[in-house]
Coordinates of C-alpha atoms in Angstrom, one line a residue:
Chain A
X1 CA 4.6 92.1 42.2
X2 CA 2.1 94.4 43.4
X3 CA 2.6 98.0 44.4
X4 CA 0.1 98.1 46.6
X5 CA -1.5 101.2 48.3
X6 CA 0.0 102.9 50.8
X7 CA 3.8 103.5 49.5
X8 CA 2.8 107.8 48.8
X9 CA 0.2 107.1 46.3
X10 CA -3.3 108.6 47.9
X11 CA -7.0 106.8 47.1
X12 CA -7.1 108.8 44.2
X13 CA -4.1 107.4 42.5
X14 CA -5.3 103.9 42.8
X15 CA -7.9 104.6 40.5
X16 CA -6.0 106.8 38.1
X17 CA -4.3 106.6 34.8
X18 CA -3.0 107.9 32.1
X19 CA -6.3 107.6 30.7
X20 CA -9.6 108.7 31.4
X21 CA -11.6 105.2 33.4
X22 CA -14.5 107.1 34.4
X23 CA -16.4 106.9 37.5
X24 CA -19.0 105.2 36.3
X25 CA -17.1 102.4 34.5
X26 CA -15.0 101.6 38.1
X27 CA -18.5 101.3 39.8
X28 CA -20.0 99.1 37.6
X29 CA -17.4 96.8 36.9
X30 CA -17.3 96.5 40.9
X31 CA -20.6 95.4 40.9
X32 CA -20.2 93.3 37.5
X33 CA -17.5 91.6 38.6
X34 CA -19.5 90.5 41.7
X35 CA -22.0 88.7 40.1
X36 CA -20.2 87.0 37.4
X37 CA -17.5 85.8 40.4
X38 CA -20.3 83.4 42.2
X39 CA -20.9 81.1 39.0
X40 CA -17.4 80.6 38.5
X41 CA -16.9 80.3 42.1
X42 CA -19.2 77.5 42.5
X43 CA -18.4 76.3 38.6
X44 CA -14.4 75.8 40.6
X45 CA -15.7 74.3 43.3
X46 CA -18.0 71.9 41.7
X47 CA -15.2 70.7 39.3
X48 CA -12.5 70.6 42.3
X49 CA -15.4 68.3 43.7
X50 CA -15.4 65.9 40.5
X51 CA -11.6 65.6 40.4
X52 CA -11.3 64.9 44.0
X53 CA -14.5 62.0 43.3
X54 CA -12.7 61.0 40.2
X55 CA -9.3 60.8 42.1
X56 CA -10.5 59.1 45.1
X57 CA -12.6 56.3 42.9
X58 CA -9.3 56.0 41.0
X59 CA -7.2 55.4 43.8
X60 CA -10.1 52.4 45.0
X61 CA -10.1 50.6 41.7
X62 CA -6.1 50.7 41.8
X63 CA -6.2 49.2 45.5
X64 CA -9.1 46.6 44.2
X65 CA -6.5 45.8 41.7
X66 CA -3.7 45.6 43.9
X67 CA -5.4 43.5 45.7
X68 CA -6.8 40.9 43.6
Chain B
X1 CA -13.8 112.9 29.4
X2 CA -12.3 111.7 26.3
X3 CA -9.4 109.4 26.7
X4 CA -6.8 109.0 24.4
X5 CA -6.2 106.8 21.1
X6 CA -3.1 105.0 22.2
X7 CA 0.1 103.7 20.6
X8 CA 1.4 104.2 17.1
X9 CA 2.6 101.1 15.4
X10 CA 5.5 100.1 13.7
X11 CA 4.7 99.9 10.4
X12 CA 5.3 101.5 7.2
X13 CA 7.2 104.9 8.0
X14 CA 4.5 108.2 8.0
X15 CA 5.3 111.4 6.0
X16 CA 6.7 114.6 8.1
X17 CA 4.6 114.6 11.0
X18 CA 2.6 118.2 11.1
X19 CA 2.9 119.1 15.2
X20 CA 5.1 117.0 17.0
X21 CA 9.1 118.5 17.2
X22 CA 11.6 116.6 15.7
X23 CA 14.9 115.8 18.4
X24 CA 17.3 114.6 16.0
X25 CA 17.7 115.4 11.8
X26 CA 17.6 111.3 11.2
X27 CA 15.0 110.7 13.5
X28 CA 11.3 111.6 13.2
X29 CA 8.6 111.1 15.8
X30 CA 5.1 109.2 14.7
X31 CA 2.3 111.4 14.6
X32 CA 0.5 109.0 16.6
X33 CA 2.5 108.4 19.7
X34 CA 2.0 111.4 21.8
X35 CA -0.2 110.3 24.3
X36 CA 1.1 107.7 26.4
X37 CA 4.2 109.0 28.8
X38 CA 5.7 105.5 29.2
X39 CA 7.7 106.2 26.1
X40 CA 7.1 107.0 22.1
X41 CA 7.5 105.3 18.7
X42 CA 10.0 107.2 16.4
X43 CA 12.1 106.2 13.1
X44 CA 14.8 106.2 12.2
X45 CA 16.7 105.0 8.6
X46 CA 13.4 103.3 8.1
X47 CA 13.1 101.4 11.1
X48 CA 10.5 102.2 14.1
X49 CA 12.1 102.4 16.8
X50 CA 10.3 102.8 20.9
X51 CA 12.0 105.0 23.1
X52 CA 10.9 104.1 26.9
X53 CA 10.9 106.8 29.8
X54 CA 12.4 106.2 33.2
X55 CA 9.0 106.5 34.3
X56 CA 7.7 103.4 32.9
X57 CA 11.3 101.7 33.7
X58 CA 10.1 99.7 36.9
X59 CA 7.0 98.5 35.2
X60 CA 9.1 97.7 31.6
X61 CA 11.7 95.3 34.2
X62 CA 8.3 93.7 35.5
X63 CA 6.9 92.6 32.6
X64 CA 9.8 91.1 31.4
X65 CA 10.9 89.3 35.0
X66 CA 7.4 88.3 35.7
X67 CA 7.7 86.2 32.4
X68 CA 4.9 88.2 31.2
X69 CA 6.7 89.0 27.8
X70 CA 7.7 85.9 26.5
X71 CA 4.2 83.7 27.5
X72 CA 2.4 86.4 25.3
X73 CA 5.3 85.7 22.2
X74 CA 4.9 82.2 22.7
X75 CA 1.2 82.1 22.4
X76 CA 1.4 84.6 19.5
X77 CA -0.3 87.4 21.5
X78 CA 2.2 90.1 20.5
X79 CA 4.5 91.9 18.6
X80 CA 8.4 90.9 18.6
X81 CA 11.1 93.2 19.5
X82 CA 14.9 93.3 19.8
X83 CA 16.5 95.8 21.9
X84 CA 18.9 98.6 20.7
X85 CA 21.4 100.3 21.9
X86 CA 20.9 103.6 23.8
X87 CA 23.1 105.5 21.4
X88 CA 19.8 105.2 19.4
X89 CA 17.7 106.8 21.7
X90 CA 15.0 109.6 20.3
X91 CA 16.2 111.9 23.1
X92 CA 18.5 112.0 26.1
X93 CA 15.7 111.3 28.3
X94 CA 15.6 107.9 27.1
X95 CA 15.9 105.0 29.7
X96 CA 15.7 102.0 26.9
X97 CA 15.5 101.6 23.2
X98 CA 13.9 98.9 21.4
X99 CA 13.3 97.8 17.7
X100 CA 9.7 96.4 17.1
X101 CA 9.6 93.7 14.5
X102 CA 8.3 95.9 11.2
X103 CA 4.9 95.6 10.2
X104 CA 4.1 95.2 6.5
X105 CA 1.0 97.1 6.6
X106 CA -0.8 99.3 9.5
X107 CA -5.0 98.9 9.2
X108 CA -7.5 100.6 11.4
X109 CA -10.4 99.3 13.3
X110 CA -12.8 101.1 11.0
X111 CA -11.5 99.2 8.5
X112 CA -11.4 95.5 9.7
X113 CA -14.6 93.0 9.3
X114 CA -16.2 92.0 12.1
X115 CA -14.3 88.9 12.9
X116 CA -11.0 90.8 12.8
X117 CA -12.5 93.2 15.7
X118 CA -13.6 90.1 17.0
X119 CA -10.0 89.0 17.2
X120 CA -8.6 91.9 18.3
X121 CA -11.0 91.9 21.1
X122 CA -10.1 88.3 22.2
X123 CA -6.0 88.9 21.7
X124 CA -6.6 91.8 23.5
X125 CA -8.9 89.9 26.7
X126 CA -6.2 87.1 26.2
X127 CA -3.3 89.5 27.2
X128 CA -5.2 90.5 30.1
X129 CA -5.7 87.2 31.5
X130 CA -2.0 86.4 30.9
X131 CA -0.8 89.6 32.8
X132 CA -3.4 89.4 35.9
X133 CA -1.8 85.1 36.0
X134 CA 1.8 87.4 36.1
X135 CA 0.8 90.1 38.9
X136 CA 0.4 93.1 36.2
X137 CA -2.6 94.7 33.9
X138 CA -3.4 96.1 30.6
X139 CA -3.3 99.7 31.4
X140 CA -5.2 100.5 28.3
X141 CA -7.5 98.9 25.8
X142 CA -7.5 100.6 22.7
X143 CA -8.2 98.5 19.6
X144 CA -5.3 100.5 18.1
X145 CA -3.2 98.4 19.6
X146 CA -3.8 95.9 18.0
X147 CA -2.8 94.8 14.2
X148 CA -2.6 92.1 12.0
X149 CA 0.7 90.5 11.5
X150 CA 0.9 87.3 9.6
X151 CA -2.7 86.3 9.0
X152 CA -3.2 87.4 13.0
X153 CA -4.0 89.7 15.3
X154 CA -1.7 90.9 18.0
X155 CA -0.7 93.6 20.3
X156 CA 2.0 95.8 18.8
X157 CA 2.4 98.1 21.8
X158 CA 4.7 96.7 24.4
X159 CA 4.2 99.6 27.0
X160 CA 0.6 98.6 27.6
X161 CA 1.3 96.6 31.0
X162 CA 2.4 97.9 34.0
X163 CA 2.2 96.4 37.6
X164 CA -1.4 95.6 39.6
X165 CA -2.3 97.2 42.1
X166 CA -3.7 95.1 44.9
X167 CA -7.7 95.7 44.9
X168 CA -7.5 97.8 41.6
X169 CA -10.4 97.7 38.7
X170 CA -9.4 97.6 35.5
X171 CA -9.0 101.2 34.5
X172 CA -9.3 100.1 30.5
X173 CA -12.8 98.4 31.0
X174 CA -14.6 101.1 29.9
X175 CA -11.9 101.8 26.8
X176 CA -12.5 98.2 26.0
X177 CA -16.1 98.6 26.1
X178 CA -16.4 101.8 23.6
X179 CA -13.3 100.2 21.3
X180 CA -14.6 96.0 21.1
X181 CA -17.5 95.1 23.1
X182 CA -19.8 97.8 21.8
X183 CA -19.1 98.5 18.3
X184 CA -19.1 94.4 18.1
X185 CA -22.6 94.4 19.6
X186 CA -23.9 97.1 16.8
X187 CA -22.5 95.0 14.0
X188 CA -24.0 91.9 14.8
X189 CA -27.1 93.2 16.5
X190 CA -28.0 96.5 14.3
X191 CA -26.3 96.7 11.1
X192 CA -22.7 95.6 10.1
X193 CA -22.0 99.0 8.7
X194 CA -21.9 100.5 11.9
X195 CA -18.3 99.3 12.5
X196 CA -17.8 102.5 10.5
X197 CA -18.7 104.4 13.6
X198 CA -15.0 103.8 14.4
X199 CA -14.3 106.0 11.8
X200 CA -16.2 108.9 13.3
X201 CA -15.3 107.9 16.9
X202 CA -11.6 107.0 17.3
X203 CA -11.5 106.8 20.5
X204 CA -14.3 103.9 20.5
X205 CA -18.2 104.4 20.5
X206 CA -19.5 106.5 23.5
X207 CA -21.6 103.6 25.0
X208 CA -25.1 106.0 25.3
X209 CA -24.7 106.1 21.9
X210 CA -24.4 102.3 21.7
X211 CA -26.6 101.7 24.4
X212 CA -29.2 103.7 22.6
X213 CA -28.6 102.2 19.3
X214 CA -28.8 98.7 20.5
X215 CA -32.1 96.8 20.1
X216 CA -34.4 96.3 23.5
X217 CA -33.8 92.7 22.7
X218 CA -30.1 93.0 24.0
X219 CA -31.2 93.8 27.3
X220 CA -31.5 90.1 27.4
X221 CA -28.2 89.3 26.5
X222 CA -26.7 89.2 30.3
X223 CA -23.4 90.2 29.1
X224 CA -24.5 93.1 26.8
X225 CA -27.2 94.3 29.4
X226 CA -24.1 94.7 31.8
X227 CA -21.2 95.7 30.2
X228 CA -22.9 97.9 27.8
X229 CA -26.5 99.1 28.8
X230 CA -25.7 99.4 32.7
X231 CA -22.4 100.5 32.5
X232 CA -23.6 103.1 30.1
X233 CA -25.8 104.1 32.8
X234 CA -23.8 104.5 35.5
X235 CA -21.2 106.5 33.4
X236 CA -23.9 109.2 32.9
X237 CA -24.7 109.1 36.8
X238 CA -21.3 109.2 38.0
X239 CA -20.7 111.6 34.9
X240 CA -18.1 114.5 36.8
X241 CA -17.8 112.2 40.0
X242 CA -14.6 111.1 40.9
X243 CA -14.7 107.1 42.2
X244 CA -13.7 107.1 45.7
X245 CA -10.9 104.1 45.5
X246 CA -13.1 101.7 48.4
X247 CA -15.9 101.8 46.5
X248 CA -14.4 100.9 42.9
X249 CA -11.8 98.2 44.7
X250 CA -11.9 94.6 43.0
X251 CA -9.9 91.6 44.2
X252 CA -7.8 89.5 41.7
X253 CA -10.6 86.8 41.3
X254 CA -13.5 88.8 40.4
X255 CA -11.4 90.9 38.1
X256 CA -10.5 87.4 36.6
X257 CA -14.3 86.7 36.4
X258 CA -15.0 90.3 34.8
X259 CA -12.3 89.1 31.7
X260 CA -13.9 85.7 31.6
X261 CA -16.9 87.5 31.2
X262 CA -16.7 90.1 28.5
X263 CA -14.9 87.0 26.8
X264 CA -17.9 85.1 26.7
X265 CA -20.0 88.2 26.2
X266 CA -17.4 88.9 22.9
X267 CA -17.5 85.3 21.7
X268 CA -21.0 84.6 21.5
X269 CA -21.3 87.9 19.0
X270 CA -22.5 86.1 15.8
X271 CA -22.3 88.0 12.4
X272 CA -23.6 85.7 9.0
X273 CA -22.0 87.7 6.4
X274 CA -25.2 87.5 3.9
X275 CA -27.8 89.7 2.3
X276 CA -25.5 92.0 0.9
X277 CA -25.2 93.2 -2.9
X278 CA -21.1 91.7 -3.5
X279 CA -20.9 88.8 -1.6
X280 CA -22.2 86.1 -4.3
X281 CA -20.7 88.3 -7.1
X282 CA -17.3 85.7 -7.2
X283 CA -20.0 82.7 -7.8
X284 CA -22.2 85.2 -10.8
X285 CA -19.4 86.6 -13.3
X286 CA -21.0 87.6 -16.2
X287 CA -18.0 85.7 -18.5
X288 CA -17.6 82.0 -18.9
X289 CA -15.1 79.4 -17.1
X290 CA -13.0 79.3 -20.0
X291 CA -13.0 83.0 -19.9
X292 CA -12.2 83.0 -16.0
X293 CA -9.5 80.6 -16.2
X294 CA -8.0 82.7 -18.7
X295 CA -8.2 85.8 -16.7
X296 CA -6.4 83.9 -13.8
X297 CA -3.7 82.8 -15.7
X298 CA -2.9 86.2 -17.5
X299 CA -3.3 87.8 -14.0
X300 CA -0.4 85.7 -12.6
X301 CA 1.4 86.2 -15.5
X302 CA 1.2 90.4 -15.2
X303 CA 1.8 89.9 -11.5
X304 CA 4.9 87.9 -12.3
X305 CA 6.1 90.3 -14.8
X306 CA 5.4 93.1 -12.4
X307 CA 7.6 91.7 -9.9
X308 CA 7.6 93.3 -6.5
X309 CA 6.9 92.1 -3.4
X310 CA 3.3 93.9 -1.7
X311 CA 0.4 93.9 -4.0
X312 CA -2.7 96.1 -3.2
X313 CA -6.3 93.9 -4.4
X314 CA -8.5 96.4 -4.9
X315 CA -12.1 95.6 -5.2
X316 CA -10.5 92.0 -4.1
X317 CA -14.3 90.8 -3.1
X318 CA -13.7 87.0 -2.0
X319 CA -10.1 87.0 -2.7
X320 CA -10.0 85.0 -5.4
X321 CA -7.3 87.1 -7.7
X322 CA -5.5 87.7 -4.1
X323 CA -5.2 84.0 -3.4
X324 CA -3.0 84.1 -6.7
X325 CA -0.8 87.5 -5.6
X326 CA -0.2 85.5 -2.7
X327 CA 0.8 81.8 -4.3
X328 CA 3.5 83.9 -5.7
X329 CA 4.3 84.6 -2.3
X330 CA 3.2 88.4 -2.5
X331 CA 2.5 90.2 0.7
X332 CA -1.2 91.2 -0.1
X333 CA -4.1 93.8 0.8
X334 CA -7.3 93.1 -0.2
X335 CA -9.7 95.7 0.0
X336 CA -13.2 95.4 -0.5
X337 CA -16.1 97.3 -0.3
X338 CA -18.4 94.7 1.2
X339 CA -18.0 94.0 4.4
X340 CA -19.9 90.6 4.3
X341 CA -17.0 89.6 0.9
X342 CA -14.4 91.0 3.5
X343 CA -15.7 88.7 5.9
X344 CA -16.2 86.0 4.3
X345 CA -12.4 86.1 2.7
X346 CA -10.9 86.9 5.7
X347 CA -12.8 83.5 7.5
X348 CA -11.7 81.4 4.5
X349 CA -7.9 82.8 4.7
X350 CA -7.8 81.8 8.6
X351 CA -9.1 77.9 7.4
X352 CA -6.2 77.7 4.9
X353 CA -3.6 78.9 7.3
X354 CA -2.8 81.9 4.3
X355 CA -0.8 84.5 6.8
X356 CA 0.2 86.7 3.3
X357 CA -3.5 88.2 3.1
X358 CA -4.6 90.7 4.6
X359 CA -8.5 91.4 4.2
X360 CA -9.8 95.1 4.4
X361 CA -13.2 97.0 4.0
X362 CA -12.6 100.0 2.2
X363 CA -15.1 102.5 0.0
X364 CA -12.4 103.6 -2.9
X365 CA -14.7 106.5 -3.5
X366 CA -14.0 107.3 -0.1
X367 CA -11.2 105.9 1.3
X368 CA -10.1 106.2 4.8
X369 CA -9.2 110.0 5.5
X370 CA -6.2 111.2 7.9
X371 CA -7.9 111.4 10.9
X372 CA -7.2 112.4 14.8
X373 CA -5.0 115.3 16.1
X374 CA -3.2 117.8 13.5
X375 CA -5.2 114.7 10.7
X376 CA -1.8 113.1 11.1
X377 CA -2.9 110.6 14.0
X378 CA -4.6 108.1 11.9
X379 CA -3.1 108.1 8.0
X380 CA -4.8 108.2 5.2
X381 CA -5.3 105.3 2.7
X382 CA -2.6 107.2 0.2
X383 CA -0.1 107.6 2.5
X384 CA -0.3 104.4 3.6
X385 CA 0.4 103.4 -0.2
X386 CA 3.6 101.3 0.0
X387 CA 2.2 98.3 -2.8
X388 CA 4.7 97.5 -5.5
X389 CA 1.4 96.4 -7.8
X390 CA -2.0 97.2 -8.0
X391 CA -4.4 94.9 -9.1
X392 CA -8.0 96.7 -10.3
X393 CA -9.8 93.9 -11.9
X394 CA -14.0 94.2 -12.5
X395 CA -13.5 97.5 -10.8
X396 CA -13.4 100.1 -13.4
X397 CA -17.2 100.0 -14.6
X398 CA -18.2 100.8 -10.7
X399 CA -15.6 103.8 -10.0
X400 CA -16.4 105.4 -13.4
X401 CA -20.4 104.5 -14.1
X402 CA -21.3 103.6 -10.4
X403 CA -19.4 106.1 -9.0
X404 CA -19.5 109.2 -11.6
X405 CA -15.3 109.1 -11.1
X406 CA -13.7 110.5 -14.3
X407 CA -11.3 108.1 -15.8
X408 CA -8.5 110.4 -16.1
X409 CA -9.6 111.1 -12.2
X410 CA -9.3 107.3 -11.2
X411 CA -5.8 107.3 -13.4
X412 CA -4.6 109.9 -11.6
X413 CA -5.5 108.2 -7.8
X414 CA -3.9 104.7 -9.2
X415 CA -0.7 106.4 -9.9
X416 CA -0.7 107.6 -6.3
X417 CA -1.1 103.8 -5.2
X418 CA 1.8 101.8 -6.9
X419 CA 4.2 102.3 -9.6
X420 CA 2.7 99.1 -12.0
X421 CA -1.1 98.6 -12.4
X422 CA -3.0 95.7 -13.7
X423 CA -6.3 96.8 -14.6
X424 CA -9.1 95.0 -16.6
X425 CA -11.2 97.3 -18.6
X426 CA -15.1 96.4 -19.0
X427 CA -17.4 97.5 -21.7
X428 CA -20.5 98.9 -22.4
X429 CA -21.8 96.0 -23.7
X430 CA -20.4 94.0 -20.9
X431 CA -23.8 92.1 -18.5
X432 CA -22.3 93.7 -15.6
X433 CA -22.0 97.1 -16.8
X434 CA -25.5 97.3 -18.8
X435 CA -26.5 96.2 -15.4
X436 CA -25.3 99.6 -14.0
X437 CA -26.6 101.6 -16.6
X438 CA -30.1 99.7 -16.6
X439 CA -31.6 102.2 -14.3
X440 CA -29.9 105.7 -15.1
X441 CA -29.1 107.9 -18.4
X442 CA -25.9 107.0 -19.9
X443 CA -23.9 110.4 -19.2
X444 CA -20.2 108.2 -20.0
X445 CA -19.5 109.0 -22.8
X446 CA -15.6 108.7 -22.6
X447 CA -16.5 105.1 -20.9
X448 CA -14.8 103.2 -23.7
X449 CA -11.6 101.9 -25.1
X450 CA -10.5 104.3 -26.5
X451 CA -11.3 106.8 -23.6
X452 CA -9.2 104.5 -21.3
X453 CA -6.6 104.6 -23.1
X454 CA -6.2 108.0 -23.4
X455 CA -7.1 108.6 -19.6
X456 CA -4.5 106.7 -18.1
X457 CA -1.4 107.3 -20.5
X458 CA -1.4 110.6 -19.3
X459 CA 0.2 108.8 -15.8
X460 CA 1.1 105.7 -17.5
X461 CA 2.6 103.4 -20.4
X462 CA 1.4 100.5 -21.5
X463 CA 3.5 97.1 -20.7
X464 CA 1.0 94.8 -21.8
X465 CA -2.6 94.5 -23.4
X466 CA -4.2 91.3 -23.9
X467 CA -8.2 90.6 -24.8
X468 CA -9.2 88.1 -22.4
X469 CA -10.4 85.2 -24.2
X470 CA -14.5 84.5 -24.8
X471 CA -14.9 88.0 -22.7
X472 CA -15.4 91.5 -24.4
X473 CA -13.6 92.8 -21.6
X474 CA -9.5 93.9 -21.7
X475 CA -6.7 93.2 -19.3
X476 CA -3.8 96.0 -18.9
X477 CA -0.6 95.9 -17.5
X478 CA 0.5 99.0 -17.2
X479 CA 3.2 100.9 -15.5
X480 CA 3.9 104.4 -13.9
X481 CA 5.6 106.9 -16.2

């Protein structure tokens, strides 16, 4: 889906549009972005941890079950 | 450095547009849609109608492939359309026509209460997230994009999306930080009035001004310190500095994080509509219950013999006479001065599920001006008029007395509104009134019955005039000659 860079639109155009984004407000949100992506990256990671624990305790009592 | 005001909307046709050529004799361009050169909203017979260019043609194929288009109708997130033939194309350089389902009304962001910006601001981060999940962005962020349709917000302007690039920033961040986040901020942290900022600023609140505005104490808000206070800051220093594109590139995840964050940053904006002179006024009527039930049921009976189907509230406060207009199954404005009465009817209208009422804060003495290029970009209140009734009940005595308006003036503006008025006259010896007049000389001396009556049947007749029961006070039905 994406165009990518590289297919005749210059550095410039990948940060252009029809309106005004200002130079300040690409920066910023560079470095906003950033910071706010390492909670939520460990926030994913934590809750990928629980499911795989819930999972995996799951599977046990089924197998306990199973097996008595 | 100013960027645009995007999209007109479908809704109620505008007059002849002042500077924008017309292609066809049946067709006529909207004022507003200039800006954008994806495509343009026109009309034609009535209808609005969106012509888009072959140069938004890969990106329009896109966002209906990707499936884009019909996740956001499913979760309500924006306007319907069908498509139309070619043969009803603007101009020949149309690629696609399509017919946007008709709005009953178009608002503007200076005049919504601060949970309908609210709204707008979420509908508008929803659509975002939706198109970064489908491979394409929002390439603007204007809060004209958004209106209310059926008790909700949504996005009325299909050509907003067009394909990610890989690595891109968002280039609408800072357009949604002047149009939502920071006129949001102001209202909840300053003064709610400043949502009329909008007014002055269409194309959203220069964030120095907000930034300076702000109190300190927002520098401890993490999401307002960034996305308001810093990113003002940096716009100033990089003011005139083009952004080379390595040093503004931003991978998929972290521009997911920067939407999940202005989200949270929008949703834990608080506003308690209190403290203001209006909002109890529903709950301290100076007549009795009998007289109020009375009043209720001659006001459905006008509305009834009225007929019609869009009735204007004006002076609506909690939406108590609206909530009637819109039993009978009425499309309804409600326009109120207060913006904490606005509020508070537009939060108890979203508990009952009513999608026929539409809340809106509006001065009468100064209603919203034509505004934007040629004054034809944003319409003014009267040409916006398309109600079949009026209802001006308890609203007299403060346009005459509070406001100074002559009565044959405020005759002369309702007949610019709607062809039937219902109109309750209050007297002089009312509570409320003698309230007004407690501290200032009486100067109205037309201010009776009498003097109504002669005022407004110079743009009226009289259909009906009842004495509302255990009340001094007079209700009118009255209609346009």
């Amino acid at each position: 889906m994406s165009r990518g860079r590289g297919r005749g639109r210059s550095d410039v155009d990948f940060v252009l549009a029809y309106i005004d984004a200002g130079s300040g407000s690409l920066l910023i949100q560079g470095l906003i972005a950033a910071l706010v992506a390492i909670p939520i990256f460990f926030r994913t990671q934590i809750s990928r941890a629980i499911r795989a624990i819930r999972r995996d305790s799951a599977q046990e009592r089924e197998s306990a079950q199973r097996g008595g | 450095m100013t960027g645009p005001t995007p999209e007109a909307v479908p809704g109620t046709e505008p007059r002849a547009p002042l500077a924008v050529p017309r292609a066809r004799a049946e067709s006529r361009r909207d004022p507003a849609s200039f800006r954008d050169p994806s495509g343009f909203v026109y009309w034609r017979d009535g209808r609005p109608f969106r012509q888009i260019n072959p140069a938004y043609s890969a990106d329009w194929e896109s966002f209906l492939a990707s499936g884009l288009h019909a996740r956001l109708l499913e979760r309500g997130v924006i306007l319907g359309h069908e498509d139309a033939p070619l043969e009803m194309a603007y101009d020949a350089n149309a690629w696609r026509v399509v017919a946007p389902e008709p709005l009953d009304f178009v608002s503007y962001p200076y005049e919504w209460t601060f949970g309908q910006l609210r709204d707008a601001a979420l509908v508008t981060l929803d659509a975002q997230a939706q198109a970064l999940d489908a491979g394409l962005t929002l390439k603007d962020a204007s809060a004209y994009n958004v209106q209310f349709h059926r008790g909700r917000a949504v996005l009325v302007d299909a050509l907003s999306f067009e394909r990610a690039e890989e690595g891109a920033p968002w280039v609408a961040y800072r357009q949604f930080c002047e149009h939502f986040l920071g006129p949001l901020a102001l209202m909840a942290y300053r003064d709610v009035r400043l949502g009329l900022l909008l007014r002055d600023f269409i194309d959203g609140v220069r964030l120095d001004l907000t930034s300076r505005l702000l109190p300190t104490r927002t520098w401890f808000r993490l999401g307002l310190a960034a996305h308001l206070h810093l990113h003002a800051r940096a716009q100033r220093r990089y003011q005139d500095r083009p952004a080379a594109a390595g040093s503004a590139s931003l991978s998929r995840n972290r521009l997911v994080a920067l939407i999940a964050s202005l989200r949270s940053a929008v949703e834990k904006l608080r506003w308690r509509p209190t403290g203001t002179e209006w909002v109890d006024y529903a709950g301290h009527t100076s007549y009795s219950g009998a007289a109020e039930a009375a009043k209720k049921r001659l006001v459905e009976q006008f509305l009834v013999d009225a007929g019609g189907n869009r009735v204007w509230d004006l002076g609506a406060n909690v939406g108590v006479y609206s909530r009637i207009a819109a039993q009978l199954g009425r499309s309804v404005i409600a326009f109120d001065v207060d913006p904490a009465a606005a509020e508070l009817h537009y939060r108890a209208l979203r508990a009952d599920g009513v999608q026929n009422v539409l809340p809106l804060v509006l001065d009468l003495a100064n209603p919203s001006p034509g505004l934007g290029w040629a004054h034809s970009e944003r319409r003014s209140l009267r040409e916006r008029a398309n109600a079949d009734v009026v209802l001006a009940l308890a609203l007299l005595h403060h346009l005459a007395i509070g406001g100074n308006v002559p009565l044959p003036m405020v005759s002369g503006f309702m007949a610019t509104l709607a062809p039937r008025l219902v109109i309750e006259f209050v007297p002089k010896d009312d509570p409320m009134v003698r309230r007004l007049l407690a501290t200032r000389r009486d100067v109205f001396a037309d201010y009776s019955l009498e003097g109504f009556r002669a005022a407004f049947s110079a743009d009226f007749e009289v259909v009906a005039e009842v004495p509302l029961e255990d009340s001094p006070r007079v209700l009118f039905h009255l209609r346009r000659r």
